CSV table of C-alpha atoms (C1' of nucleotides) in Angstrom, one decimal:
chain,number,residue,atom,x,y,z
A,1,MET,CA,-6.0,4.8,19.8
A,2,ASP,CA,-3.3,6.7,21.5
A,3,ALA,CA,-0.1,8.4,20.3
A,4,VAL,CA,1.8,5.1,20.1
A,5,ASP,CA,-0.9,3.7,17.8
A,6,ARG,CA,-0.7,6.7,15.6
A,7,ARG,CA,3.1,6.4,15.4
A,8,LEU,CA,2.7,2.7,14.5
A,9,ILE,CA,0.2,3.7,11.8
A,10,ASP,CA,2.6,6.3,10.4
A,11,ALA,CA,5.5,3.9,10.4
A,12,LEU,CA,3.5,1.2,8.6
A,13,ARG,CA,2.1,3.7,6.1
A,14,ALA,CA,5.7,4.7,5.3
A,15,ASN,CA,7.0,1.1,5.3
A,16,GLY,CA,4.4,-1.6,5.2
A,17,ARG,CA,7.0,-4.3,5.6
A,18,ALA,CA,8.6,-2.9,8.7
A,19,SER,CA,9.4,-5.7,11.2
A,20,TYR,CA,7.9,-5.7,14.7
A,21,ALA,CA,11.4,-5.4,16.0
A,22,GLU,CA,11.9,-2.3,14.0
A,23,LEU,CA,8.5,-0.9,15.0
A,24,ALA,CA,9.4,-1.7,18.6
A,25,ARG,CA,12.6,0.4,18.3
A,26,ILE,CA,10.6,3.3,16.9
A,27,VAL,CA,7.9,3.4,19.6
A,28,GLY,CA,10.0,2.2,22.4
A,29,LEU,CA,8.1,-0.8,23.4
A,30,SER,CA,8.8,-4.5,23.3
A,31,SER,CA,8.2,-6.3,20.0
A,32,SER,CA,5.4,-8.4,21.6
A,33,ALA,CA,3.6,-5.3,22.8
A,34,VAL,CA,3.9,-4.0,19.2
A,35,HIS,CA,2.6,-7.3,17.9
A,36,GLU,CA,-0.5,-7.0,20.0
A,37,ARG,CA,-1.2,-3.4,19.1
A,38,VAL,CA,-0.8,-3.9,15.4
A,39,ALA,CA,-3.0,-7.0,15.6
A,40,LYS,CA,-5.7,-4.9,17.2
A,41,LEU,CA,-5.4,-2.2,14.6
A,42,GLU,CA,-5.8,-4.8,12.0
A,43,SER,CA,-8.8,-6.6,13.5
A,44,SER,CA,-10.5,-3.3,14.3
A,45,GLY,CA,-10.3,-2.3,10.6
A,46,VAL,CA,-8.0,0.7,11.1
A,47,ILE,CA,-5.4,-1.1,9.1
A,48,SER,CA,-7.2,-3.1,6.4
A,49,GLY,CA,-4.2,-4.5,4.6
A,50,TYR,CA,-0.8,-4.0,3.1
A,51,ARG,CA,0.1,-3.3,-0.5
A,52,ALA,CA,3.2,-3.2,-2.6
A,53,VAL,CA,3.4,0.2,-4.4
A,54,VAL,CA,4.1,-0.6,-8.1
A,55,ASP,CA,5.1,1.9,-10.8
A,56,PRO,CA,2.3,1.7,-13.3
A,57,THR,CA,4.5,2.7,-16.3
A,58,LEU,CA,6.9,-0.2,-15.6
A,59,ILE,CA,4.1,-2.7,-15.7
A,60,GLY,CA,2.7,-1.4,-19.0
A,61,LEU,CA,0.0,0.9,-17.6
A,62,GLY,CA,1.2,4.1,-19.0
A,63,VAL,CA,-2.1,5.9,-19.5
A,64,THR,CA,-4.2,7.2,-16.7
A,65,ALA,CA,-7.5,9.1,-16.9
A,66,LEU,CA,-10.1,10.6,-14.6
A,67,VAL,CA,-13.6,10.0,-15.9
A,68,GLY,CA,-16.8,11.7,-14.7
A,69,VAL,CA,-19.8,9.4,-15.1
A,70,GLU,CA,-23.1,11.1,-15.5
A,71,PRO,CA,-26.3,9.1,-15.1
A,72,GLY,CA,-29.4,9.9,-17.2
A,73,GLU,CA,-32.9,10.8,-16.0
A,74,ASN,CA,-33.8,7.3,-15.1
A,75,GLY,CA,-30.2,6.1,-14.3
A,76,ASN,CA,-30.0,3.9,-11.1
A,77,ASP,CA,-26.8,4.8,-9.2
A,78,THR,CA,-26.6,1.5,-7.4
A,79,LEU,CA,-26.7,-0.4,-10.7
A,80,ILE,CA,-24.2,1.9,-12.3
A,81,ALA,CA,-21.8,1.5,-9.3
A,82,ALA,CA,-22.0,-2.2,-9.6
A,83,SER,CA,-21.2,-2.0,-13.4
A,84,LEU,CA,-18.2,0.2,-12.6
A,85,ASP,CA,-16.9,-2.3,-10.1
A,86,ALA,CA,-16.9,-4.9,-12.9
A,87,VAL,CA,-14.6,-2.9,-15.1
A,88,PRO,CA,-11.1,-4.0,-14.1
A,89,GLU,CA,-9.4,-1.0,-15.6
A,90,VAL,CA,-11.3,1.2,-13.1
A,91,GLU,CA,-8.8,1.4,-10.2
A,92,SER,CA,-10.6,3.8,-8.0
A,93,CYS,CA,-14.3,4.8,-7.8
A,94,TYR,CA,-15.8,7.7,-5.9
A,95,ALA,CA,-19.4,8.6,-5.6
A,96,VAL,CA,-19.5,12.4,-5.7
A,97,ALA,CA,-21.8,15.4,-5.3
A,98,GLY,CA,-22.9,16.9,-8.6
A,99,ALA,CA,-24.4,15.9,-11.9
A,100,GLU,CA,-21.6,13.4,-12.4
A,101,ALA,CA,-22.6,10.9,-9.8
A,102,PHE,CA,-19.3,9.1,-10.0
A,103,ILE,CA,-15.7,9.9,-10.7
A,104,VAL,CA,-13.4,7.0,-11.5
A,105,LYS,CA,-9.8,6.6,-12.2
A,106,VAL,CA,-8.9,4.4,-15.1
A,107,ARG,CA,-5.5,2.9,-15.8
A,108,VAL,CA,-4.7,1.3,-19.2
A,109,PRO,CA,-1.7,0.5,-21.4
A,110,SER,CA,-2.5,2.9,-24.3
A,111,VAL,CA,-4.9,5.5,-25.6
A,112,ASP,CA,-6.5,2.8,-27.7
A,113,ASP,CA,-7.3,0.9,-24.6
A,114,LEU,CA,-8.6,4.1,-23.0
A,115,HIS,CA,-10.9,4.5,-26.0
A,116,LEU,CA,-12.2,1.0,-25.5
A,117,VAL,CA,-12.8,1.4,-21.8
A,118,LEU,CA,-14.6,4.7,-22.3
A,119,GLY,CA,-16.9,3.0,-24.8
A,120,ARG,CA,-17.6,0.4,-22.2
A,121,LEU,CA,-18.3,3.0,-19.5
A,122,ARG,CA,-20.7,4.9,-21.8
A,123,GLY,CA,-22.4,1.6,-22.6
A,124,ILE,CA,-23.3,1.0,-19.0
A,125,ASP,CA,-27.1,1.0,-18.6
A,126,GLY,CA,-28.3,4.3,-17.1
A,127,VAL,CA,-25.1,6.3,-18.1
A,128,ALA,CA,-25.9,9.4,-20.1
A,129,ARG,CA,-22.5,10.9,-20.5
A,130,THR,CA,-18.8,10.6,-19.5
A,131,ARG,CA,-16.3,13.4,-19.3
A,132,THR,CA,-12.7,12.4,-19.5
A,133,THR,CA,-9.6,14.1,-18.2
A,134,VAL,CA,-6.3,12.6,-19.3
A,135,VAL,CA,-3.5,12.6,-16.7
A,136,LEU,CA,-0.3,14.0,-18.0
A,137,ALA,CA,1.8,13.3,-14.9
A,138,THR,CA,1.1,11.8,-11.5
A,139,ARG,CA,3.1,13.9,-9.2
A,140,PHE,CA,2.3,11.8,-6.1
A,141,GLU,CA,-0.4,9.5,-5.0
A,142,MET,CA,-1.6,8.1,-1.7
A,143,ARG,CA,0.9,10.2,0.1
A,144,PRO,CA,0.9,9.4,3.8
A,145,HIS,CA,1.0,12.6,5.8
A,146,PRO,CA,1.8,11.7,9.4
A,147,LEU,CA,-0.9,11.8,12.1
A,148,GLU,CA,1.6,12.2,14.9
A,149,PRO,CA,4.0,15.2,14.8
A,150,GLY,CA,6.7,13.2,16.5
A,151,PRO,CA,9.8,14.6,18.3
A,152,GLY,CA,10.5,16.9,15.3
A,153,VAL,CA,12.1,20.3,15.7
A,154,PRO,CA,11.7,21.7,19.2
A,155,ALA,CA,9.7,24.9,19.6
A,156,GLU,CA,11.8,28.0,19.8
A,157,ASP,CA,12.8,29.1,23.3
A,158,VAL,CA,11.0,32.2,24.3
A,159,PRO,CA,13.2,34.1,26.8
B,1,MET,CA,9.8,-9.5,-16.3
B,2,ASP,CA,8.2,-12.8,-16.9
B,3,ALA,CA,5.0,-14.5,-15.7
B,4,VAL,CA,6.5,-15.4,-12.4
B,5,ASP,CA,7.5,-11.8,-11.8
B,6,ARG,CA,3.9,-10.7,-12.6
B,7,ARG,CA,2.5,-13.2,-10.2
B,8,LEU,CA,4.8,-12.0,-7.5
B,9,ILE,CA,3.7,-8.4,-8.1
B,10,ASP,CA,0.1,-9.4,-8.0
B,11,ALA,CA,0.6,-11.3,-4.7
B,12,LEU,CA,2.5,-8.4,-3.2
B,13,ARG,CA,-0.2,-5.9,-4.3
B,14,ALA,CA,-2.8,-8.1,-2.7
B,15,ASN,CA,-0.7,-8.6,0.5
B,16,GLY,CA,2.3,-6.5,0.9
B,17,ARG,CA,3.4,-8.4,4.0
B,18,ALA,CA,3.4,-11.8,2.4
B,19,SER,CA,6.4,-13.7,3.5
B,20,TYR,CA,9.0,-15.0,1.0
B,21,ALA,CA,8.0,-18.5,2.0
B,22,GLU,CA,4.4,-17.8,1.2
B,23,LEU,CA,5.3,-16.2,-2.1
B,24,ALA,CA,7.5,-19.2,-2.9
B,25,ARG,CA,4.5,-21.5,-2.4
B,26,ILE,CA,2.4,-19.3,-4.7
B,27,VAL,CA,4.8,-19.2,-7.6
B,28,GLY,CA,6.3,-22.7,-7.0
B,29,LEU,CA,9.9,-21.6,-6.5
B,30,SER,CA,12.3,-21.7,-3.5
B,31,SER,CA,12.2,-18.9,-1.1
B,32,SER,CA,15.7,-17.9,-2.0
B,33,ALA,CA,14.8,-17.6,-5.7
B,34,VAL,CA,11.8,-15.5,-4.7
B,35,HIS,CA,14.0,-13.4,-2.5
B,36,GLU,CA,16.3,-12.7,-5.4
B,37,ARG,CA,13.4,-11.8,-7.8
B,38,VAL,CA,11.7,-9.5,-5.4
B,39,ALA,CA,15.0,-7.7,-4.6
B,40,LYS,CA,15.4,-7.1,-8.4
B,41,LEU,CA,11.8,-5.8,-8.7
B,42,GLU,CA,12.6,-3.4,-5.8
B,43,SER,CA,16.0,-2.2,-7.1
B,44,SER,CA,14.6,-1.8,-10.6
B,45,GLY,CA,11.9,0.5,-9.3
B,46,VAL,CA,9.0,-1.8,-10.3
B,47,ILE,CA,8.1,-2.1,-6.6
B,48,SER,CA,8.9,1.3,-5.0
B,49,GLY,CA,7.7,0.4,-1.5
B,50,TYR,CA,5.1,-1.1,0.7
B,51,ARG,CA,2.2,0.7,2.5
B,52,ALA,CA,-0.3,-0.2,5.1
B,53,VAL,CA,-3.8,0.6,3.9
B,54,VAL,CA,-5.6,2.7,6.6
B,55,ASP,CA,-9.3,3.4,6.8
B,56,PRO,CA,-9.4,7.3,6.6
B,57,THR,CA,-12.6,7.6,8.6
B,58,LEU,CA,-11.2,5.6,11.5
B,59,ILE,CA,-8.3,8.0,11.8
B,60,GLY,CA,-10.4,11.1,11.7
B,61,LEU,CA,-10.2,12.0,8.0
B,62,GLY,CA,-13.8,11.7,7.2
B,63,VAL,CA,-14.0,14.3,4.4
B,64,THR,CA,-12.6,13.8,1.0
B,65,ALA,CA,-12.7,16.1,-2.0
B,66,LEU,CA,-11.4,16.3,-5.5
B,67,VAL,CA,-10.2,19.8,-6.4
B,68,GLY,CA,-9.4,21.1,-9.9
B,69,VAL,CA,-6.8,23.8,-9.7
B,70,GLU,CA,-6.8,26.3,-12.6
B,71,PRO,CA,-3.8,28.6,-13.1
B,72,GLY,CA,-4.2,32.2,-14.3
B,73,GLU,CA,-2.8,33.8,-17.4
B,74,ASN,CA,0.7,34.1,-15.9
B,75,GLY,CA,0.6,31.1,-13.6
B,76,ASN,CA,3.7,29.0,-13.5
B,77,ASP,CA,2.8,25.3,-13.4
B,78,THR,CA,6.0,24.2,-11.8
B,79,LEU,CA,5.7,26.7,-9.0
B,80,ILE,CA,2.1,25.8,-8.4
B,81,ALA,CA,3.0,22.1,-8.3
B,82,ALA,CA,5.6,22.8,-5.7
B,83,SER,CA,3.1,24.7,-3.6
B,84,LEU,CA,0.6,21.8,-3.9
B,85,ASP,CA,3.3,19.4,-2.7
B,86,ALA,CA,3.7,21.5,0.4
B,87,VAL,CA,0.0,21.1,1.5
B,88,PRO,CA,-0.1,18.0,3.6
B,89,GLU,CA,-3.8,17.6,3.2
B,90,VAL,CA,-3.2,17.0,-0.5
B,91,GLU,CA,-2.9,13.2,-0.7
B,92,SER,CA,-2.6,12.8,-4.5
B,93,CYS,CA,-1.7,15.3,-7.2
B,94,TYR,CA,-2.2,14.8,-10.9
B,95,ALA,CA,-1.1,17.2,-13.7
B,96,VAL,CA,-3.9,16.9,-16.3
B,97,ALA,CA,-4.9,18.1,-19.8
B,98,GLY,CA,-7.3,21.0,-19.8
B,99,ALA,CA,-7.8,24.4,-18.3
B,100,GLU,CA,-7.4,22.9,-14.9
B,101,ALA,CA,-3.7,22.1,-14.9
B,102,PHE,CA,-4.0,20.0,-11.7
B,103,ILE,CA,-6.5,17.8,-10.0
B,104,VAL,CA,-5.7,17.0,-6.4
B,105,LYS,CA,-7.3,14.8,-3.8
B,106,VAL,CA,-7.7,16.4,-0.4
B,107,ARG,CA,-8.4,14.5,2.8
B,108,VAL,CA,-9.4,16.4,5.9
B,109,PRO,CA,-11.3,15.8,9.2
B,110,SER,CA,-14.2,18.1,8.6
B,111,VAL,CA,-15.8,20.5,6.1
B,112,ASP,CA,-14.4,23.3,8.2
B,113,ASP,CA,-10.9,22.0,7.4
B,114,LEU,CA,-11.9,21.6,3.8
B,115,HIS,CA,-12.8,25.3,3.8
B,116,LEU,CA,-9.4,26.2,5.2
B,117,VAL,CA,-7.5,24.0,2.7
B,118,LEU,CA,-9.5,25.4,-0.2
B,119,GLY,CA,-8.6,28.9,0.9
B,120,ARG,CA,-5.0,27.9,1.0
B,121,LEU,CA,-5.1,26.4,-2.5
B,122,ARG,CA,-6.8,29.5,-3.9
B,123,GLY,CA,-4.1,31.5,-2.2
B,124,ILE,CA,-1.3,29.8,-4.1
B,125,ASP,CA,0.6,32.2,-6.3
B,126,GLY,CA,-0.5,31.8,-9.9
B,127,VAL,CA,-3.8,30.0,-9.1
B,128,ALA,CA,-6.9,31.7,-10.6
B,129,ARG,CA,-9.7,29.3,-9.6
B,130,THR,CA,-10.4,26.0,-7.9
B,131,ARG,CA,-13.3,23.7,-8.5
B,132,THR,CA,-14.3,21.4,-5.7
B,133,THR,CA,-16.1,18.1,-5.9
B,134,VAL,CA,-17.0,16.6,-2.6
B,135,VAL,CA,-16.7,12.8,-2.3
B,136,LEU,CA,-19.8,11.3,-0.9
B,137,ALA,CA,-18.5,7.7,-0.8
B,138,THR,CA,-15.3,6.0,-1.7
B,139,ARG,CA,-16.4,2.7,-3.3
B,140,PHE,CA,-12.9,1.5,-3.8
B,141,GLU,CA,-9.5,2.9,-4.2
B,142,MET,CA,-6.1,1.6,-5.5
B,143,ARG,CA,-7.8,-1.6,-6.5
B,144,PRO,CA,-5.1,-4.0,-7.7
B,145,HIS,CA,-6.4,-5.8,-10.8
B,146,PRO,CA,-4.1,-8.8,-11.6
B,147,LEU,CA,-1.6,-8.6,-14.4
B,148,GLU,CA,-1.4,-12.4,-14.6
B,149,PRO,CA,-4.6,-14.3,-15.3
B,150,GLY,CA,-3.4,-17.2,-13.2
B,151,PRO,CA,-4.5,-20.9,-13.5
B,152,GLY,CA,-8.2,-19.8,-13.3
B,153,VAL,CA,-11.0,-21.7,-14.9
B,154,PRO,CA,-9.6,-24.1,-17.5
B,155,ALA,CA,-10.7,-23.6,-21.1
B,156,GLU,CA,-13.5,-25.7,-22.3
B,157,ASP,CA,-12.5,-28.9,-24.0
B,158,VAL,CA,-13.2,-28.8,-27.7
B,159,PRO,CA,-13.9,-32.4,-28.8
C,1,DA,C1',-1.4,-3.5,28.6
C,2,DT,C1',3.5,-4.7,28.9
C,3,DT,C1',7.4,-7.6,29.6
C,4,DG,C1',11.0,-11.2,28.9
C,5,DA,C1',11.9,-15.9,27.8
C,6,DA,C1',11.1,-19.9,24.9
C,7,DA,C1',10.0,-22.2,20.8
C,8,DT,C1',9.1,-21.9,16.1
C,9,DC,C1',9.3,-20.1,11.7
C,10,DG,C1',11.0,-17.1,8.1
C,11,DG,C1',14.9,-14.2,6.2
C,12,DT,C1',19.3,-14.2,4.3
C,13,DT,C1',23.6,-15.9,2.6
C,14,DC,C1',26.3,-19.0,0.2
C,15,DG,C1',28.2,-23.0,-2.4
C,16,DG,C1',26.9,-25.7,-6.1
C,17,DC,C1',24.2,-26.9,-10.1
D,1,DG,C1',18.6,-18.3,-12.4
D,2,DC,C1',17.4,-21.8,-9.1
D,3,DC,C1',18.1,-25.0,-5.3
D,4,DG,C1',19.1,-26.5,-0.5
D,5,DA,C1',21.4,-26.1,3.7
D,6,DA,C1',22.9,-23.5,7.4
D,7,DC,C1',22.8,-19.7,10.3
D,8,DC,C1',20.8,-16.0,12.3
D,9,DG,C1',17.3,-13.1,13.6
D,10,DA,C1',12.4,-12.2,13.9
D,11,DT,C1',7.7,-13.8,14.9
D,12,DT,C1',4.7,-15.6,18.0
D,13,DT,C1',3.1,-17.6,22.4
D,14,DC,C1',2.8,-17.5,27.2
D,15,DA,C1',3.2,-17.0,32.2
D,16,DA,C1',3.7,-13.3,35.2
D,17,DT,C1',3.1,-8.5,36.6
DNA sequence: ATTGAAATCGGTTCGGC
DNA sequence: GCCGAACCGATTTCAAT
């Protein structure tokens, strides 16, 4: 994992469909060398896949909420986690420190659907409470901040 | 935006590097027809880009936290938002309902770095308080749940 | 680990339906 | 809007270093 790998990762986080030829131009290697390096990043799990970024509002998922899920006295976290996995509207799921053992992100078409999903979450065995925060605007998400500084602006000359 | 478009979106959310030939096989159209449809999805903003999915722990970002950012009496949300944008460790930023006007996701190499970033967030002009929840485990993130049910299991025959 | 060449396969355009 | 063909460029493999 050297500087070239980091630049490849940055390039593929910015454009997951960049061609090997394009990546080769960026890092200054042949496309076959890039092919091999990317294959290694994939098989080693550093790059686990590629995803199209889709605007949720344009596919009818206009409502987003962050929901804290608090287990009761005898709530089993492992079972709760499995139940959360089974709810398709739950897009992300974090196990966190605190009384709320989980924080999940829910994406639904409408507040009516949110209502239904929250009911389902509260109905999960072992869940005592949920606490919902409605998202008013997603300013940015999954922003890729570069690992490798790159050529960038040269440091000031100190005379 | 018909069922074919939705299946293309699903396929590209599952594999952002799927070739047009591959997509054509999935939806049962020619690759040129797929090319045209995907181009339209891109230019209409439904698909805004493609990203490699990278394992944060394997690139040295082992600590994740969710941070609520609460403005003071005279805090300007627009200015705070701009300041949050400028913090590279902030990977996602949501404007939310409630006293905490923003919830951000922070990704850093260590708890020391988290400490530094939280200091920077609290130092933003107009910010009164932050409330930090440390992520113990990311069970899943940005999970793409299909829009289109697909062929799936055929409905039971009703005699 | 990288190269350059060779062969294959996919991307892209276009005429026609 | 979709197809099919043709062209071109990229992917992928491989021997050599």
